[in-house]
Short mmCIF file of C-alpha atoms in Angstrom, two decimals:
data_model
loop_
_atom_site.label_atom_id
_atom_site.label_comp_id
_atom_site.label_asym_id
_atom_site.label_seq_id
_atom_site.Cartn_x
_atom_site.Cartn_y
_atom_site.Cartn_z
CA MET A 1 11.39 -20.88 14.41
CA ASP A 2 10.05 -17.80 12.64
CA ALA A 3 11.41 -19.00 9.21
CA GLU A 4 9.84 -22.35 9.87
CA PHE A 5 6.43 -20.63 10.60
CA THR A 6 6.56 -18.52 7.62
CA ARG A 7 7.35 -21.47 5.42
CA GLY A 8 4.14 -23.46 6.73
CA LEU A 9 1.99 -20.40 6.63
CA ALA A 10 2.80 -20.11 2.96
CA LEU A 11 2.28 -23.79 2.20
CA VAL A 12 -1.24 -23.30 4.23
CA GLU A 13 -2.02 -20.26 2.12
CA LYS A 14 -1.17 -21.85 -1.14
CA ASP A 15 -3.51 -24.65 -0.29
CA LEU A 16 -6.14 -22.41 0.82
CA GLU A 17 -6.17 -20.44 -2.71
CA ALA A 18 -6.23 -23.85 -4.41
CA LEU A 19 -9.45 -24.90 -2.59
CA GLU A 20 -11.03 -21.74 -3.01
CA VAL A 21 -10.46 -22.05 -6.77
CA ARG A 22 -12.01 -25.82 -6.72
CA THR A 23 -14.76 -24.47 -4.40
CA MET A 24 -15.66 -21.85 -6.76
CA LEU A 25 -15.60 -23.90 -9.88
CA GLN A 26 -18.40 -26.31 -8.66
CA GLY A 27 -21.60 -24.86 -10.15
CA GLY A 28 -23.83 -26.39 -12.91
CA ASP A 29 -22.31 -24.29 -15.70
CA ASP A 30 -18.59 -24.40 -14.63
CA HIS A 31 -17.76 -26.95 -17.25
CA ARG A 32 -18.48 -24.43 -19.95
CA ASP A 33 -15.81 -22.00 -21.40
CA ALA A 34 -15.60 -18.30 -20.29
CA MET A 35 -14.30 -15.53 -22.49
CA VAL A 36 -12.46 -12.44 -21.25
CA THR A 37 -11.74 -9.44 -23.28
CA ILE A 38 -9.50 -6.51 -22.11
CA HIS A 39 -9.74 -3.16 -23.74
CA PRO A 40 -7.67 -0.18 -22.79
CA GLY A 41 -9.92 2.94 -22.09
CA ALA A 42 -9.41 6.38 -22.82
CA GLY A 43 -6.31 6.84 -21.02
CA GLY A 44 -3.31 6.86 -23.59
CA LEU A 45 -0.25 4.80 -22.97
CA GLU A 46 -1.13 4.35 -19.45
CA SER A 47 -4.40 2.78 -20.11
CA GLN A 48 -2.69 0.56 -22.52
CA ASP A 49 0.15 -0.31 -20.02
CA TRP A 50 -2.66 -1.32 -17.44
CA ALA A 51 -4.48 -3.48 -20.10
CA GLY A 52 -1.27 -5.27 -20.79
CA MET A 53 -0.46 -5.80 -17.02
CA LEU A 54 -4.15 -7.09 -16.71
CA MET A 55 -3.59 -9.65 -19.38
CA ARG A 56 -0.28 -10.86 -18.34
CA MET A 57 -1.91 -11.35 -14.79
CA TYR A 58 -4.65 -13.38 -16.25
CA THR A 59 -2.64 -15.36 -18.52
CA ARG A 60 -0.30 -16.46 -15.73
CA TRP A 61 -3.11 -17.14 -13.67
CA SER A 62 -4.73 -19.40 -16.11
CA GLU A 63 -1.51 -21.35 -16.50
CA ARG A 64 -0.81 -21.89 -12.99
CA GLY A 65 -4.39 -23.10 -12.79
CA GLY A 66 -4.23 -25.43 -15.53
CA PHE A 67 -6.56 -23.70 -17.67
CA TRP A 68 -6.48 -23.29 -21.43
CA GLU A 69 -6.16 -19.71 -22.78
CA SER A 70 -5.37 -18.24 -26.14
#
């Protein structure tokens, strides 16, 4: 029973996340493009690693959401 509940909860969470994104993207300017730039700060390799992780995170998010990125 716990496994069934966990699966059901995961589906509800996924649906809720999709609904939240659709709700956020309903403004008058939401049909326009957005530009996101990520620059590592003055932290050396650690800063570069963090910037790389952010880039991968946003790239994967945009791919899952059906957004175009370059």
